[in-house]
Amino acid sequence: MSGTPLITQQYVLAASQFRVWDLLASSILQSMPVEQTEIVNDSTMRGVLKFKFAGITIPLGLKVEVADVSPMDSFTTLVTVTKWGTETVLRVKNELKVVGDDQIQVNCTAVVEKAPAWMAIVSPIQKSFAAKMFADIRKELERAV
């Protein structure tokens, strides 16, 4: 399942590249349903992800690590979720592209880096959750710019 694209979305914001870049990391963090957050170091955070499914909330172990940063252009994280002895790792990339005067296109991609084979069964749930996260980040950015 490694390297399997889970979801890709894009949208355009009416703001400068600098402004969107300045707000991107905080918008990502504010959009995540995470509790018990612990900042491990400058590039790693841990917490408990509150995943809602079929009306119930399931707490999942979460680790978010900055994997790659190209200032003003892209911000990539490795998102590791653990539960019941299994581990799933997503590579989440947010790319910024200037498309006009004070217009930035944001390209969001989540790729499955590591997952047990049985996770393919719940791939639609993962995709839905990632889509909601991307939408929440977009709303947070639109509100802030």
PDB file of C-alpha atoms in Angstrom:
ATOM      1  CA  MET A   1       0.000   0.000   0.000  1.00  0.00           C
ATOM      2  CA  SER A   2       3.078   2.229   0.224  1.00  0.00           C
ATOM      3  CA  GLY A   3       3.001   5.326  -1.962  1.00  0.00           C
ATOM      4  CA  THR A   4      -0.683   4.977  -2.746  1.00  0.00           C
ATOM      5  CA  PRO A   5      -2.343   8.366  -3.346  1.00  0.00           C
ATOM      6  CA  LEU A   6      -5.264   8.732  -0.981  1.00  0.00           C
ATOM      7  CA  ILE A   7      -6.594  12.152  -1.982  1.00  0.00           C
ATOM      8  CA  THR A   8      -5.621  15.324  -3.815  1.00  0.00           C
ATOM      9  CA  GLN A   9      -7.402  18.664  -3.611  1.00  0.00           C
ATOM     10  CA  GLN A  10      -6.662  22.163  -4.807  1.00  0.00           C
ATOM     11  CA  TYR A  11      -8.136  25.591  -4.311  1.00  0.00           C
ATOM     12  CA  VAL A  12      -7.246  29.237  -4.923  1.00  0.00           C
ATOM     13  CA  LEU A  13      -6.997  31.886  -2.225  1.00  0.00           C
ATOM     14  CA  ALA A  14      -7.104  35.639  -2.731  1.00  0.00           C
ATOM     15  CA  ALA A  15      -3.931  36.441  -0.794  1.00  0.00           C
ATOM     16  CA  SER A  16      -0.214  36.829  -1.255  1.00  0.00           C
ATOM     17  CA  GLN A  17       2.065  33.818  -1.180  1.00  0.00           C
ATOM     18  CA  PHE A  18       3.781  35.248   1.896  1.00  0.00           C
ATOM     19  CA  ARG A  19       0.479  35.593   3.779  1.00  0.00           C
ATOM     20  CA  VAL A  20      -0.683  32.049   2.992  1.00  0.00           C
ATOM     21  CA  TRP A  21       2.740  30.632   3.891  1.00  0.00           C
ATOM     22  CA  ASP A  22       2.695  32.553   7.164  1.00  0.00           C
ATOM     23  CA  LEU A  23      -0.698  31.034   8.109  1.00  0.00           C
ATOM     24  CA  LEU A  24      -0.332  27.501   6.709  1.00  0.00           C
ATOM     25  CA  ALA A  25       1.203  25.608   9.661  1.00  0.00           C
ATOM     26  CA  SER A  26      -1.062  27.217  12.264  1.00  0.00           C
ATOM     27  CA  SER A  27      -4.134  26.586  10.079  1.00  0.00           C
ATOM     28  CA  ILE A  28      -3.212  22.907   9.815  1.00  0.00           C
ATOM     29  CA  LEU A  29      -2.803  22.584  13.592  1.00  0.00           C
ATOM     30  CA  GLN A  30      -6.026  24.474  14.362  1.00  0.00           C
ATOM     31  CA  SER A  31      -7.982  22.217  12.012  1.00  0.00           C
ATOM     32  CA  MET A  32      -6.886  18.933  13.565  1.00  0.00           C
ATOM     33  CA  PRO A  33      -9.196  17.370  16.169  1.00  0.00           C
ATOM     34  CA  VAL A  34      -6.328  16.684  18.575  1.00  0.00           C
ATOM     35  CA  GLU A  35      -6.187  16.600  22.364  1.00  0.00           C
ATOM     36  CA  GLN A  36      -3.375  16.093  24.842  1.00  0.00           C
ATOM     37  CA  THR A  37      -0.913  17.804  22.518  1.00  0.00           C
ATOM     38  CA  GLU A  38       2.777  17.515  23.342  1.00  0.00           C
ATOM     39  CA  ILE A  39       5.416  19.448  21.435  1.00  0.00           C
ATOM     40  CA  VAL A  40       8.363  17.029  21.282  1.00  0.00           C
ATOM     41  CA  ASN A  41      10.766  19.369  19.440  1.00  0.00           C
ATOM     42  CA  ASP A  42      10.784  21.961  16.660  1.00  0.00           C
ATOM     43  CA  SER A  43       9.607  19.435  14.096  1.00  0.00           C
ATOM     44  CA  THR A  44       7.525  16.855  15.998  1.00  0.00           C
ATOM     45  CA  MET A  45       4.209  16.915  17.847  1.00  0.00           C
ATOM     46  CA  ARG A  46       2.284  14.113  19.550  1.00  0.00           C
ATOM     47  CA  GLY A  47      -1.282  13.911  20.735  1.00  0.00           C
ATOM     48  CA  VAL A  48      -4.541  12.021  20.670  1.00  0.00           C
ATOM     49  CA  LEU A  49      -6.550  12.287  17.467  1.00  0.00           C
ATOM     50  CA  LYS A  50     -10.307  12.217  18.087  1.00  0.00           C
ATOM     51  CA  PHE A  51     -11.586  10.241  15.103  1.00  0.00           C
ATOM     52  CA  LYS A  52     -15.367  10.168  14.719  1.00  0.00           C
ATOM     53  CA  PHE A  53     -16.891   7.152  13.039  1.00  0.00           C
ATOM     54  CA  ALA A  54     -20.516   5.980  12.999  1.00  0.00           C
ATOM     55  CA  GLY A  55     -21.426   8.350  15.803  1.00  0.00           C
ATOM     56  CA  ILE A  56     -18.644   7.294  18.147  1.00  0.00           C
ATOM     57  CA  THR A  57     -15.307   8.930  18.860  1.00  0.00           C
ATOM     58  CA  ILE A  58     -12.243   6.717  18.714  1.00  0.00           C
ATOM     59  CA  PRO A  59      -9.035   8.059  20.279  1.00  0.00           C
ATOM     60  CA  LEU A  60      -5.990   7.341  18.119  1.00  0.00           C
ATOM     61  CA  GLY A  61      -2.331   7.946  18.917  1.00  0.00           C
ATOM     62  CA  LEU A  62      -0.966  10.689  16.671  1.00  0.00           C
ATOM     63  CA  LYS A  63       2.508  11.872  15.752  1.00  0.00           C
ATOM     64  CA  VAL A  64       3.068  14.684  13.264  1.00  0.00           C
ATOM     65  CA  GLU A  65       6.590  15.243  11.980  1.00  0.00           C
ATOM     66  CA  VAL A  66       7.760  17.910   9.568  1.00  0.00           C
ATOM     67  CA  ALA A  67       9.249  15.909   6.702  1.00  0.00           C
ATOM     68  CA  ASP A  68      10.194  18.614   4.224  1.00  0.00           C
ATOM     69  CA  VAL A  69       9.895  22.368   4.029  1.00  0.00           C
ATOM     70  CA  SER A  70      10.640  24.501   1.019  1.00  0.00           C
ATOM     71  CA  PRO A  71       9.938  28.022   2.304  1.00  0.00           C
ATOM     72  CA  MET A  72       7.128  29.771   0.495  1.00  0.00           C
ATOM     73  CA  ASP A  73       6.532  26.751  -1.771  1.00  0.00           C
ATOM     74  CA  SER A  74       5.725  23.536   0.117  1.00  0.00           C
ATOM     75  CA  PHE A  75       5.192  22.090   3.576  1.00  0.00           C
ATOM     76  CA  THR A  76       5.185  18.308   4.016  1.00  0.00           C
ATOM     77  CA  THR A  77       4.425  16.311   7.143  1.00  0.00           C
ATOM     78  CA  LEU A  78       4.430  12.648   8.055  1.00  0.00           C
ATOM     79  CA  VAL A  79       1.277  11.861  10.008  1.00  0.00           C
ATOM     80  CA  THR A  80       1.523   8.627  11.994  1.00  0.00           C
ATOM     81  CA  VAL A  81      -1.637   7.192  13.533  1.00  0.00           C
ATOM     82  CA  THR A  82      -1.511   4.195  15.879  1.00  0.00           C
ATOM     83  CA  LYS A  83      -4.236   2.046  17.403  1.00  0.00           C
ATOM     84  CA  TRP A  84      -4.483  -1.588  18.463  1.00  0.00           C
ATOM     85  CA  GLY A  85      -0.859  -2.278  17.607  1.00  0.00           C
ATOM     86  CA  THR A  86      -1.127  -1.048  14.018  1.00  0.00           C
ATOM     87  CA  GLU A  87       0.511   1.987  12.490  1.00  0.00           C
ATOM     88  CA  THR A  88      -0.513   4.008   9.463  1.00  0.00           C
ATOM     89  CA  VAL A  89       1.692   6.748   8.032  1.00  0.00           C
ATOM     90  CA  LEU A  90       0.446   9.412   5.628  1.00  0.00           C
ATOM     91  CA  ARG A  91       2.682  11.886   3.809  1.00  0.00           C
ATOM     92  CA  VAL A  92       0.681  15.104   3.597  1.00  0.00           C
ATOM     93  CA  LYS A  93       1.994  17.781   1.253  1.00  0.00           C
ATOM     94  CA  ASN A  94       0.711  21.333   0.865  1.00  0.00           C
ATOM     95  CA  GLU A  95       2.162  23.157  -2.134  1.00  0.00           C
ATOM     96  CA  LEU A  96       1.696  26.859  -2.885  1.00  0.00           C
ATOM     97  CA  LYS A  97       1.713  28.145  -6.457  1.00  0.00           C
ATOM     98  CA  VAL A  98       1.266  31.756  -7.575  1.00  0.00           C
ATOM     99  CA  VAL A  99      -1.502  31.848 -10.192  1.00  0.00           C
ATOM    100  CA  GLY A 100      -2.180  35.587 -10.419  1.00  0.00           C
ATOM    101  CA  ASP A 101      -1.752  38.904  -8.661  1.00  0.00           C
ATOM    102  CA  ASP A 102      -2.398  38.101  -5.006  1.00  0.00           C
ATOM    103  CA  GLN A 103      -3.797  34.677  -5.872  1.00  0.00           C
ATOM    104  CA  ILE A 104      -2.298  31.455  -4.591  1.00  0.00           C
ATOM    105  CA  GLN A 105      -3.264  27.944  -5.584  1.00  0.00           C
ATOM    106  CA  VAL A 106      -2.927  25.464  -2.729  1.00  0.00           C
ATOM    107  CA  ASN A 107      -2.403  21.844  -3.774  1.00  0.00           C
ATOM    108  CA  CYS A 108      -3.002  19.333  -0.962  1.00  0.00           C
ATOM    109  CA  THR A 109      -2.040  15.688  -1.318  1.00  0.00           C
ATOM    110  CA  ALA A 110      -2.161  12.797   1.131  1.00  0.00           C
ATOM    111  CA  VAL A 111      -0.235   9.648   0.205  1.00  0.00           C
ATOM    112  CA  VAL A 112      -0.246   6.413   2.171  1.00  0.00           C
ATOM    113  CA  GLU A 113       3.381   5.721   3.082  1.00  0.00           C
ATOM    114  CA  LYS A 114       2.799   2.746   5.373  1.00  0.00           C
ATOM    115  CA  ALA A 115      -0.268   0.758   6.377  1.00  0.00           C
ATOM    116  CA  PRO A 116      -1.218  -2.829   7.105  1.00  0.00           C
ATOM    117  CA  ALA A 117      -2.905  -4.569   4.172  1.00  0.00           C
ATOM    118  CA  TRP A 118      -6.295  -4.691   5.917  1.00  0.00           C
ATOM    119  CA  MET A 119      -6.371  -0.857   5.963  1.00  0.00           C
ATOM    120  CA  ALA A 120      -7.463  -1.003   2.319  1.00  0.00           C
ATOM    121  CA  ILE A 121     -10.906  -1.915   3.683  1.00  0.00           C
ATOM    122  CA  VAL A 122     -11.183   1.402   5.513  1.00  0.00           C
ATOM    123  CA  SER A 123      -9.529   3.475   2.778  1.00  0.00           C
ATOM    124  CA  PRO A 124     -12.832   5.256   1.946  1.00  0.00           C
ATOM    125  CA  ILE A 125     -13.078   6.326   5.611  1.00  0.00           C
ATOM    126  CA  GLN A 126      -9.480   7.588   5.563  1.00  0.00           C
ATOM    127  CA  LYS A 127     -10.157   9.452   2.323  1.00  0.00           C
ATOM    128  CA  SER A 128     -13.290  11.068   3.781  1.00  0.00           C
ATOM    129  CA  PHE A 129     -11.408  12.114   6.924  1.00  0.00           C
ATOM    130  CA  ALA A 130      -8.541  13.573   4.843  1.00  0.00           C
ATOM    131  CA  ALA A 131     -11.037  15.449   2.644  1.00  0.00           C
ATOM    132  CA  LYS A 132     -12.671  16.949   5.736  1.00  0.00           C
ATOM    133  CA  MET A 133      -9.270  17.961   7.113  1.00  0.00           C
ATOM    134  CA  PHE A 134      -8.303  19.611   3.820  1.00  0.00           C
ATOM    135  CA  ALA A 135     -11.662  21.431   3.745  1.00  0.00           C
ATOM    136  CA  ASP A 136     -11.213  22.605   7.350  1.00  0.00           C
ATOM    137  CA  ILE A 137      -7.701  23.875   6.575  1.00  0.00           C
ATOM    138  CA  ARG A 138      -9.076  25.705   3.544  1.00  0.00           C
ATOM    139  CA  LYS A 139     -11.811  27.334   5.657  1.00  0.00           C
ATOM    140  CA  GLU A 140      -9.266  28.361   8.287  1.00  0.00           C
ATOM    141  CA  LEU A 141      -7.007  29.894   5.634  1.00  0.00           C
ATOM    142  CA  GLU A 142      -9.918  31.677   3.936  1.00  0.00           C
ATOM    143  CA  ARG A 143     -11.019  33.079   7.291  1.00  0.00           C
ATOM    144  CA  ALA A 144      -7.509  34.237   8.186  1.00  0.00           C
ATOM    145  CA  VAL A 145      -6.463  35.825   4.888  1.00  0.00           C
TER     146      VAL A 145
END
